[in-house]
Amino acid sequence: MGARGWSSARLGFVVCGYLAFFCGEIFPQAEAGCRERESPNCCTGRNNECFEYTRRKTVCYCDTYCQKTRDCCEDYQSVCQISAIDCEVGSWGPWSSCTSPCGVGSTERSRQVSVPPRNGGTPCPDLKQRRGCFGNNAICSTAKEVAKILPDSFKRNFKDPWRRPHMLMKEEKASYCVYLRVKQASAACKLKLWSAQLVRERLVCAECQSDAMSKSDRCGGDGLESTRTFWSAASVPGCHGSWVRESSSEGCRCPPYSVLFV
């Protein structure tokens, strides 16, 4: 190709370039923005997936956060702000009961969304609140009782050798059994064979016999369901721990190698 051919080609490129520039300025392409997005057009909060491309192939956003970063699409105000619906919530409900019936716990309350946010409206505020509380249930006095226990061989079928024949027999009340799961036992419990069996997570049957019952026909420290209470081995100094009551049975006898309430 000669010099004249190269000059003609360069002139053609220049002319096409000018035509493309003027056509772009006089007849601009449609500006992409929030209106062209698939539903939803607008998003709440900060959402990096809520974007669109402009005709210059740059990214613009249609989320609420774009107002802070100043990278909203050109039609964000007209599309998102006019049709934006702010979140509305109802009144707070009542506070729940304390999670701990005895001692430090927590309580919470909640509220429901009555109108959800749409099209970039103000997000919903917190729907739950939590605060500390101190449980003081009627059972708390029972939870503070410490059960004193002995091996079942200590008083089973016990006969008082000093009782006179003419003395009235004490009214015999039906015994009951309590099944408790050991949660903690001190090191001193290993000193005796019977107390060494009181190990963590072992299910123990403790029998409440007539002699150990109080005026309320129950043994002190016989435990509370789902609440940790405490025990102490009466014949082993320093042996103590905690347990949780799982069940009880009236008019029963615990199997051998169990314990008795004192």
PDB file of C-alpha atoms in Angstrom:
ATOM      1  CA  MET A   1       0.000   0.000   0.000  1.00  0.00           C
ATOM      2  CA  GLY A   2       1.399   3.391  -0.990  1.00  0.00           C
ATOM      3  CA  ALA A   3       1.701   6.582   0.995  1.00  0.00           C
ATOM      4  CA  ARG A   4      -1.567   7.832  -0.480  1.00  0.00           C
ATOM      5  CA  GLY A   5      -3.345   4.658   0.736  1.00  0.00           C
ATOM      6  CA  TRP A   6      -2.050   5.068   4.289  1.00  0.00           C
ATOM      7  CA  SER A   7      -3.129   8.707   4.407  1.00  0.00           C
ATOM      8  CA  SER A   8      -6.641   7.812   3.289  1.00  0.00           C
ATOM      9  CA  ALA A   9      -6.933   5.099   5.948  1.00  0.00           C
ATOM     10  CA  ARG A  10      -5.779   7.425   8.759  1.00  0.00           C
ATOM     11  CA  LEU A  11      -8.214  10.078   7.590  1.00  0.00           C
ATOM     12  CA  GLY A  12     -11.014   7.488   7.728  1.00  0.00           C
ATOM     13  CA  PHE A  13     -10.155   6.558  11.337  1.00  0.00           C
ATOM     14  CA  VAL A  14     -10.162  10.194  12.399  1.00  0.00           C
ATOM     15  CA  VAL A  15     -13.516  10.893  10.762  1.00  0.00           C
ATOM     16  CA  CYS A  16     -15.096   7.800  12.359  1.00  0.00           C
ATOM     17  CA  GLY A  17     -13.733   8.829  15.748  1.00  0.00           C
ATOM     18  CA  TYR A  18     -15.267  12.301  15.514  1.00  0.00           C
ATOM     19  CA  LEU A  19     -18.580  10.880  14.335  1.00  0.00           C
ATOM     20  CA  ALA A  20     -18.684   8.438  17.248  1.00  0.00           C
ATOM     21  CA  PHE A  21     -17.938  11.272  19.706  1.00  0.00           C
ATOM     22  CA  PHE A  22     -20.585  13.636  18.350  1.00  0.00           C
ATOM     23  CA  CYS A  23     -23.182  10.875  18.049  1.00  0.00           C
ATOM     24  CA  GLY A  24     -22.550   9.939  21.640  1.00  0.00           C
ATOM     25  CA  GLU A  25     -22.987  13.505  22.815  1.00  0.00           C
ATOM     26  CA  ILE A  26     -26.007  14.365  20.663  1.00  0.00           C
ATOM     27  CA  PHE A  27     -27.750  11.007  20.904  1.00  0.00           C
ATOM     28  CA  PRO A  28     -26.608   9.541  24.266  1.00  0.00           C
ATOM     29  CA  GLN A  29     -27.480   5.978  25.106  1.00  0.00           C
ATOM     30  CA  ALA A  30     -30.062   5.328  27.803  1.00  0.00           C
ATOM     31  CA  GLU A  31     -28.533   5.810  31.270  1.00  0.00           C
ATOM     32  CA  ALA A  32     -28.671   2.517  33.210  1.00  0.00           C
ATOM     33  CA  GLY A  33     -29.702   2.850  36.840  1.00  0.00           C
ATOM     34  CA  CYS A  34     -31.966   1.647  39.624  1.00  0.00           C
ATOM     35  CA  ARG A  35     -35.012   1.647  37.361  1.00  0.00           C
ATOM     36  CA  GLU A  36     -33.391  -0.954  35.089  1.00  0.00           C
ATOM     37  CA  ARG A  37     -32.556  -3.306  37.957  1.00  0.00           C
ATOM     38  CA  GLU A  38     -34.470  -6.525  38.391  1.00  0.00           C
ATOM     39  CA  SER A  39     -36.761  -6.481  41.405  1.00  0.00           C
ATOM     40  CA  PRO A  40     -36.078  -5.086  43.898  1.00  0.00           C
ATOM     41  CA  ASN A  41     -35.003  -1.846  42.298  1.00  0.00           C
ATOM     42  CA  CYS A  42     -33.649  -0.560  45.608  1.00  0.00           C
ATOM     43  CA  CYS A  43     -32.106  -2.196  48.684  1.00  0.00           C
ATOM     44  CA  THR A  44     -31.921  -1.319  52.375  1.00  0.00           C
ATOM     45  CA  GLY A  45     -28.722  -0.886  54.363  1.00  0.00           C
ATOM     46  CA  ARG A  46     -25.398  -1.790  52.758  1.00  0.00           C
ATOM     47  CA  ASN A  47     -25.715  -4.343  49.962  1.00  0.00           C
ATOM     48  CA  ASN A  48     -22.798  -4.727  47.556  1.00  0.00           C
ATOM     49  CA  GLU A  49     -24.967  -6.867  45.274  1.00  0.00           C
ATOM     50  CA  CYS A  50     -27.411  -4.006  44.762  1.00  0.00           C
ATOM     51  CA  PHE A  51     -25.645  -2.307  41.829  1.00  0.00           C
ATOM     52  CA  GLU A  52     -26.035  -1.491  38.147  1.00  0.00           C
ATOM     53  CA  TYR A  53     -23.716  -0.412  35.324  1.00  0.00           C
ATOM     54  CA  THR A  54     -23.847   3.050  33.756  1.00  0.00           C
ATOM     55  CA  ARG A  55     -23.445   3.599  30.004  1.00  0.00           C
ATOM     56  CA  ARG A  56     -19.785   4.345  30.714  1.00  0.00           C
ATOM     57  CA  LYS A  57     -19.518   0.848  32.241  1.00  0.00           C
ATOM     58  CA  THR A  58     -18.902   2.174  35.720  1.00  0.00           C
ATOM     59  CA  VAL A  59     -20.668   0.714  38.755  1.00  0.00           C
ATOM     60  CA  CYS A  60     -23.336   2.635  40.648  1.00  0.00           C
ATOM     61  CA  TYR A  61     -25.383   1.451  43.633  1.00  0.00           C
ATOM     62  CA  CYS A  62     -29.042   1.440  44.616  1.00  0.00           C
ATOM     63  CA  ASP A  63     -28.713   0.666  48.335  1.00  0.00           C
ATOM     64  CA  THR A  64     -29.294   3.085  51.202  1.00  0.00           C
ATOM     65  CA  TYR A  65     -25.570   3.122  52.002  1.00  0.00           C
ATOM     66  CA  CYS A  66     -24.735   4.743  48.650  1.00  0.00           C
ATOM     67  CA  GLN A  67     -25.927   8.078  50.043  1.00  0.00           C
ATOM     68  CA  LYS A  68     -22.965   7.989  52.450  1.00  0.00           C
ATOM     69  CA  THR A  69     -20.410   6.792  49.910  1.00  0.00           C
ATOM     70  CA  ARG A  70     -21.851   9.072  47.178  1.00  0.00           C
ATOM     71  CA  ASP A  71     -21.871   6.347  44.541  1.00  0.00           C
ATOM     72  CA  CYS A  72     -25.627   6.131  43.919  1.00  0.00           C
ATOM     73  CA  CYS A  73     -27.017   5.695  40.438  1.00  0.00           C
ATOM     74  CA  GLU A  74     -28.276   8.905  38.829  1.00  0.00           C
ATOM     75  CA  ASP A  75     -31.929   7.969  39.198  1.00  0.00           C
ATOM     76  CA  TYR A  76     -31.592   6.803  42.829  1.00  0.00           C
ATOM     77  CA  GLN A  77     -33.426   9.830  44.230  1.00  0.00           C
ATOM     78  CA  SER A  78     -36.349   9.585  41.821  1.00  0.00           C
ATOM     79  CA  VAL A  79     -36.712   5.801  41.958  1.00  0.00           C
ATOM     80  CA  CYS A  80     -35.749   4.876  45.510  1.00  0.00           C
ATOM     81  CA  GLN A  81     -36.428   7.895  47.675  1.00  0.00           C
ATOM     82  CA  ILE A  82     -39.917   8.717  46.417  1.00  0.00           C
ATOM     83  CA  SER A  83     -41.153   5.150  46.796  1.00  0.00           C
ATOM     84  CA  ALA A  84     -39.168   4.348  49.942  1.00  0.00           C
ATOM     85  CA  ILE A  85     -41.203   2.929  52.850  1.00  0.00           C
ATOM     86  CA  ASP A  86     -39.636   3.101  56.304  1.00  0.00           C
ATOM     87  CA  CYS A  87     -39.870   0.257  58.798  1.00  0.00           C
ATOM     88  CA  GLU A  88     -42.529   0.540  61.492  1.00  0.00           C
ATOM     89  CA  VAL A  89     -42.636  -1.554  64.665  1.00  0.00           C
ATOM     90  CA  GLY A  90     -45.246  -2.155  67.335  1.00  0.00           C
ATOM     91  CA  SER A  91     -45.063  -1.587  71.070  1.00  0.00           C
ATOM     92  CA  TRP A  92     -42.766  -3.577  73.353  1.00  0.00           C
ATOM     93  CA  GLY A  93     -44.252  -6.723  74.816  1.00  0.00           C
ATOM     94  CA  PRO A  94     -43.991  -7.645  78.518  1.00  0.00           C
ATOM     95  CA  TRP A  95     -40.700  -8.733  80.080  1.00  0.00           C
ATOM     96  CA  SER A  96     -40.263 -12.499  80.305  1.00  0.00           C
ATOM     97  CA  SER A  97     -39.729 -14.266  83.606  1.00  0.00           C
ATOM     98  CA  CYS A  98     -36.177 -14.425  84.939  1.00  0.00           C
ATOM     99  CA  THR A  99     -34.153 -17.280  83.470  1.00  0.00           C
ATOM    100  CA  SER A 100     -32.885 -18.150  86.938  1.00  0.00           C
ATOM    101  CA  PRO A 101     -35.505 -18.861  89.621  1.00  0.00           C
ATOM    102  CA  CYS A 102     -32.834 -18.217  92.247  1.00  0.00           C
ATOM    103  CA  GLY A 103     -30.005 -15.736  91.813  1.00  0.00           C
ATOM    104  CA  VAL A 104     -28.668 -13.831  88.801  1.00  0.00           C
ATOM    105  CA  GLY A 105     -30.325 -14.407  85.439  1.00  0.00           C
ATOM    106  CA  SER A 106     -31.692 -12.475  82.477  1.00  0.00           C
ATOM    107  CA  THR A 107     -35.063 -11.418  81.110  1.00  0.00           C
ATOM    108  CA  GLU A 108     -36.055 -10.161  77.669  1.00  0.00           C
ATOM    109  CA  ARG A 109     -38.894  -8.557  75.741  1.00  0.00           C
ATOM    110  CA  SER A 110     -39.657  -8.221  72.043  1.00  0.00           C
ATOM    111  CA  ARG A 111     -41.746  -6.310  69.530  1.00  0.00           C
ATOM    112  CA  GLN A 112     -43.045  -7.136  66.070  1.00  0.00           C
ATOM    113  CA  VAL A 113     -42.579  -5.463  62.692  1.00  0.00           C
ATOM    114  CA  SER A 114     -45.851  -3.920  61.547  1.00  0.00           C
ATOM    115  CA  VAL A 115     -44.559  -2.432  58.256  1.00  0.00           C
ATOM    116  CA  PRO A 116     -41.358  -3.861  56.739  1.00  0.00           C
ATOM    117  CA  PRO A 117     -38.983  -1.472  54.938  1.00  0.00           C
ATOM    118  CA  ARG A 118     -39.142  -1.356  51.145  1.00  0.00           C
ATOM    119  CA  ASN A 119     -37.286   0.374  48.366  1.00  0.00           C
ATOM    120  CA  GLY A 120     -34.462   1.680  50.502  1.00  0.00           C
ATOM    121  CA  GLY A 121     -36.572   2.772  53.460  1.00  0.00           C
ATOM    122  CA  THR A 122     -35.170   3.097  56.979  1.00  0.00           C
ATOM    123  CA  PRO A 123     -34.207  -0.342  58.372  1.00  0.00           C
ATOM    124  CA  CYS A 124     -35.997  -1.744  61.410  1.00  0.00           C
ATOM    125  CA  PRO A 125     -34.612  -0.979  64.878  1.00  0.00           C
ATOM    126  CA  ASP A 126     -33.808  -3.688  67.431  1.00  0.00           C
ATOM    127  CA  LEU A 127     -36.693  -6.081  67.960  1.00  0.00           C
ATOM    128  CA  LYS A 128     -35.389  -7.590  71.218  1.00  0.00           C
ATOM    129  CA  GLN A 129     -34.125  -6.159  74.480  1.00  0.00           C
ATOM    130  CA  ARG A 130     -32.403  -8.042  77.293  1.00  0.00           C
ATOM    131  CA  ARG A 131     -31.502  -7.035  80.834  1.00  0.00           C
ATOM    132  CA  GLY A 132     -30.254  -8.683  84.017  1.00  0.00           C
ATOM    133  CA  CYS A 133     -32.541  -9.885  86.798  1.00  0.00           C
ATOM    134  CA  PHE A 134     -32.347 -11.580  90.185  1.00  0.00           C
ATOM    135  CA  GLY A 135     -34.681 -14.519  90.733  1.00  0.00           C
ATOM    136  CA  ASN A 136     -36.247 -14.845  94.151  1.00  0.00           C
ATOM    137  CA  ASN A 137     -38.796 -17.620  93.677  1.00  0.00           C
ATOM    138  CA  ALA A 138     -40.555 -19.320  96.564  1.00  0.00           C
ATOM    139  CA  ILE A 139     -38.432 -22.415  95.927  1.00  0.00           C
ATOM    140  CA  CYS A 140     -35.213 -20.510  96.581  1.00  0.00           C
ATOM    141  CA  SER A 141     -35.232 -21.364 100.272  1.00  0.00           C
ATOM    142  CA  THR A 142     -35.416 -25.047  99.327  1.00  0.00           C
ATOM    143  CA  ALA A 143     -32.564 -24.628  96.870  1.00  0.00           C
ATOM    144  CA  LYS A 144     -30.352 -23.329  99.676  1.00  0.00           C
ATOM    145  CA  GLU A 145     -30.859 -26.476 101.777  1.00  0.00           C
ATOM    146  CA  VAL A 146     -27.884 -28.806 101.945  1.00  0.00           C
ATOM    147  CA  ALA A 147     -28.772 -32.489 102.029  1.00  0.00           C
ATOM    148  CA  LYS A 148     -26.904 -34.619 104.562  1.00  0.00           C
ATOM    149  CA  ILE A 149     -26.504 -38.187 103.358  1.00  0.00           C
ATOM    150  CA  LEU A 150     -25.243 -41.560 104.633  1.00  0.00           C
ATOM    151  CA  PRO A 151     -24.839 -44.967 102.989  1.00  0.00           C
ATOM    152  CA  ASP A 152     -28.045 -47.042 102.870  1.00  0.00           C
ATOM    153  CA  SER A 153     -26.480 -49.664 105.165  1.00  0.00           C
ATOM    154  CA  PHE A 154     -26.375 -47.169 108.012  1.00  0.00           C
ATOM    155  CA  LYS A 155     -30.021 -47.260 109.131  1.00  0.00           C
ATOM    156  CA  ARG A 156     -31.863 -49.820 107.036  1.00  0.00           C
ATOM    157  CA  ASN A 157     -34.073 -51.955 109.334  1.00  0.00           C
ATOM    158  CA  PHE A 158     -32.653 -50.111 112.310  1.00  0.00           C
ATOM    159  CA  LYS A 159     -34.009 -51.258 115.682  1.00  0.00           C
ATOM    160  CA  ASP A 160     -33.648 -49.053 118.742  1.00  0.00           C
ATOM    161  CA  PRO A 161     -32.105 -51.288 121.475  1.00  0.00           C
ATOM    162  CA  TRP A 162     -33.052 -48.799 124.221  1.00  0.00           C
ATOM    163  CA  ARG A 163     -36.756 -48.637 123.486  1.00  0.00           C
ATOM    164  CA  ARG A 164     -38.881 -49.849 126.438  1.00  0.00           C
ATOM    165  CA  PRO A 165     -41.612 -52.380 125.633  1.00  0.00           C
ATOM    166  CA  HIS A 166     -44.340 -50.055 126.981  1.00  0.00           C
ATOM    167  CA  MET A 167     -43.166 -47.046 124.871  1.00  0.00           C
ATOM    168  CA  LEU A 168     -45.335 -46.170 121.903  1.00  0.00           C
ATOM    169  CA  MET A 169     -43.799 -46.738 118.519  1.00  0.00           C
ATOM    170  CA  LYS A 170     -43.248 -43.625 116.459  1.00  0.00           C
ATOM    171  CA  GLU A 171     -45.619 -43.353 113.539  1.00  0.00           C
ATOM    172  CA  GLU A 172     -43.956 -44.865 110.533  1.00  0.00           C
ATOM    173  CA  LYS A 173     -44.379 -42.810 107.393  1.00  0.00           C
ATOM    174  CA  ALA A 174     -43.966 -44.213 103.921  1.00  0.00           C
ATOM    175  CA  SER A 175     -40.544 -43.530 102.499  1.00  0.00           C
ATOM    176  CA  TYR A 176     -39.930 -42.072  99.066  1.00  0.00           C
ATOM    177  CA  CYS A 177     -37.030 -42.143  96.630  1.00  0.00           C
ATOM    178  CA  VAL A 178     -35.342 -39.292  94.793  1.00  0.00           C
ATOM    179  CA  TYR A 179     -33.125 -39.830  91.766  1.00  0.00           C
ATOM    180  CA  LEU A 180     -30.398 -37.210  91.463  1.00  0.00           C
ATOM    181  CA  ARG A 181     -27.620 -36.683  88.918  1.00  0.00           C
ATOM    182  CA  VAL A 182     -24.278 -35.850  90.569  1.00  0.00           C
ATOM    183  CA  LYS A 183     -22.702 -32.696  89.118  1.00  0.00           C
ATOM    184  CA  GLN A 184     -19.746 -32.229  91.440  1.00  0.00           C
ATOM    185  CA  ALA A 185     -17.962 -34.135  94.220  1.00  0.00           C
ATOM    186  CA  SER A 186     -14.959 -33.028  96.273  1.00  0.00           C
ATOM    187  CA  ALA A 187     -11.699 -34.990  96.399  1.00  0.00           C
ATOM    188  CA  ALA A 188     -12.311 -36.021 100.026  1.00  0.00           C
ATOM    189  CA  CYS A 189     -15.177 -38.259  98.867  1.00  0.00           C
ATOM    190  CA  LYS A 190     -12.600 -40.795  97.629  1.00  0.00           C
ATOM    191  CA  LEU A 191     -11.607 -41.592 101.224  1.00  0.00           C
ATOM    192  CA  LYS A 192     -14.584 -43.900 101.833  1.00  0.00           C
ATOM    193  CA  LEU A 193     -15.801 -46.718  99.625  1.00  0.00           C
ATOM    194  CA  TRP A 194     -19.463 -45.633  99.611  1.00  0.00           C
ATOM    195  CA  SER A 195     -18.768 -41.958  98.988  1.00  0.00           C
ATOM    196  CA  ALA A 196     -16.202 -42.731  96.262  1.00  0.00           C
ATOM    197  CA  GLN A 197     -19.152 -43.824  94.104  1.00  0.00           C
ATOM    198  CA  LEU A 198     -20.496 -40.247  94.100  1.00  0.00           C
ATOM    199  CA  VAL A 199     -18.813 -39.250  90.862  1.00  0.00           C
ATOM    200  CA  ARG A 200     -19.799 -36.680  88.244  1.00  0.00           C
ATOM    201  CA  GLU A 201     -22.841 -37.556  86.075  1.00  0.00           C
ATOM    202  CA  ARG A 202     -23.707 -40.666  88.088  1.00  0.00           C
ATOM    203  CA  LEU A 203     -27.416 -41.150  88.830  1.00  0.00           C
ATOM    204  CA  VAL A 204     -27.899 -41.713  92.555  1.00  0.00           C
ATOM    205  CA  CYS A 205     -30.981 -42.969  94.365  1.00  0.00           C
ATOM    206  CA  ALA A 206     -31.459 -41.212  97.712  1.00  0.00           C
ATOM    207  CA  GLU A 207     -34.141 -42.569 100.057  1.00  0.00           C
ATOM    208  CA  CYS A 208     -36.061 -40.435 102.494  1.00  0.00           C
ATOM    209  CA  GLN A 209     -37.150 -42.619 105.412  1.00  0.00           C
ATOM    210  CA  SER A 210     -39.619 -41.744 108.121  1.00  0.00           C
ATOM    211  CA  ASP A 211     -36.996 -40.886 110.780  1.00  0.00           C
ATOM    212  CA  ALA A 212     -35.412 -38.246 108.555  1.00  0.00           C
ATOM    213  CA  MET A 213     -38.646 -36.519 107.582  1.00  0.00           C
ATOM    214  CA  SER A 214     -39.546 -33.096 108.871  1.00  0.00           C
ATOM    215  CA  LYS A 215     -43.036 -31.907 109.779  1.00  0.00           C
ATOM    216  CA  SER A 216     -43.724 -31.359 106.098  1.00  0.00           C
ATOM    217  CA  ASP A 217     -43.223 -35.104 105.460  1.00  0.00           C
ATOM    218  CA  ARG A 218     -40.135 -34.530 103.336  1.00  0.00           C
ATOM    219  CA  CYS A 219     -36.394 -34.695 103.839  1.00  0.00           C
ATOM    220  CA  GLY A 220     -34.365 -31.523 103.870  1.00  0.00           C
ATOM    221  CA  GLY A 221     -32.300 -30.964 100.763  1.00  0.00           C
ATOM    222  CA  ASP A 222     -34.146 -33.544  98.637  1.00  0.00           C
ATOM    223  CA  GLY A 223     -33.460 -31.405  95.579  1.00  0.00           C
ATOM    224  CA  LEU A 224     -35.268 -29.472  92.870  1.00  0.00           C
ATOM    225  CA  GLU A 225     -35.819 -30.550  89.277  1.00  0.00           C
ATOM    226  CA  SER A 226     -33.592 -28.743  86.761  1.00  0.00           C
ATOM    227  CA  THR A 227     -31.918 -26.802  89.589  1.00  0.00           C
ATOM    228  CA  ARG A 228     -28.530 -27.557  91.119  1.00  0.00           C
ATOM    229  CA  THR A 229     -28.621 -28.132  94.892  1.00  0.00           C
ATOM    230  CA  PHE A 230     -25.969 -29.277  97.338  1.00  0.00           C
ATOM    231  CA  TRP A 231     -25.190 -32.309  99.480  1.00  0.00           C
ATOM    232  CA  SER A 232     -22.724 -33.288 102.189  1.00  0.00           C
ATOM    233  CA  ALA A 233     -21.620 -36.755 103.337  1.00  0.00           C
ATOM    234  CA  ALA A 234     -22.285 -36.857 107.093  1.00  0.00           C
ATOM    235  CA  SER A 235     -19.670 -39.534 107.886  1.00  0.00           C
ATOM    236  CA  VAL A 236     -16.875 -38.300 105.561  1.00  0.00           C
ATOM    237  CA  PRO A 237     -15.351 -34.947 106.592  1.00  0.00           C
ATOM    238  CA  GLY A 238     -14.808 -32.661 103.625  1.00  0.00           C
ATOM    239  CA  CYS A 239     -16.915 -34.746 101.254  1.00  0.00           C
ATOM    240  CA  HIS A 240     -19.528 -32.557  99.586  1.00  0.00           C
ATOM    241  CA  GLY A 241     -20.830 -31.636  96.161  1.00  0.00           C
ATOM    242  CA  SER A 242     -23.865 -30.771  94.063  1.00  0.00           C
ATOM    243  CA  TRP A 243     -26.545 -32.623  92.129  1.00  0.00           C
ATOM    244  CA  VAL A 244     -29.713 -32.077  90.098  1.00  0.00           C
ATOM    245  CA  ARG A 245     -32.973 -33.845  90.826  1.00  0.00           C
ATOM    246  CA  GLU A 246     -34.353 -35.786  87.862  1.00  0.00           C
ATOM    247  CA  SER A 247     -37.328 -37.689  89.303  1.00  0.00           C
ATOM    248  CA  SER A 248     -38.919 -39.064  92.467  1.00  0.00           C
ATOM    249  CA  SER A 249     -41.101 -41.985  93.452  1.00  0.00           C
ATOM    250  CA  GLU A 250     -43.468 -42.314  96.393  1.00  0.00           C
ATOM    251  CA  GLY A 251     -43.608 -45.369  98.648  1.00  0.00           C
ATOM    252  CA  CYS A 252     -40.447 -46.977  97.354  1.00  0.00           C
ATOM    253  CA  ARG A 253     -37.083 -48.294  98.518  1.00  0.00           C
ATOM    254  CA  CYS A 254     -33.808 -47.537  96.815  1.00  0.00           C
ATOM    255  CA  PRO A 255     -31.710 -50.500  95.652  1.00  0.00           C
ATOM    256  CA  PRO A 256     -28.611 -51.602  97.627  1.00  0.00           C
ATOM    257  CA  TYR A 257     -25.581 -49.312  97.664  1.00  0.00           C
ATOM    258  CA  SER A 258     -27.715 -46.199  97.538  1.00  0.00           C
ATOM    259  CA  VAL A 259     -27.793 -43.337 100.042  1.00  0.00           C
ATOM    260  CA  LEU A 260     -30.133 -42.126 102.750  1.00  0.00           C
ATOM    261  CA  PHE A 261     -31.145 -38.637 103.772  1.00  0.00           C
ATOM    262  CA  VAL A 262     -30.285 -37.918 107.392  1.00  0.00           C
TER     263      VAL A 262
END
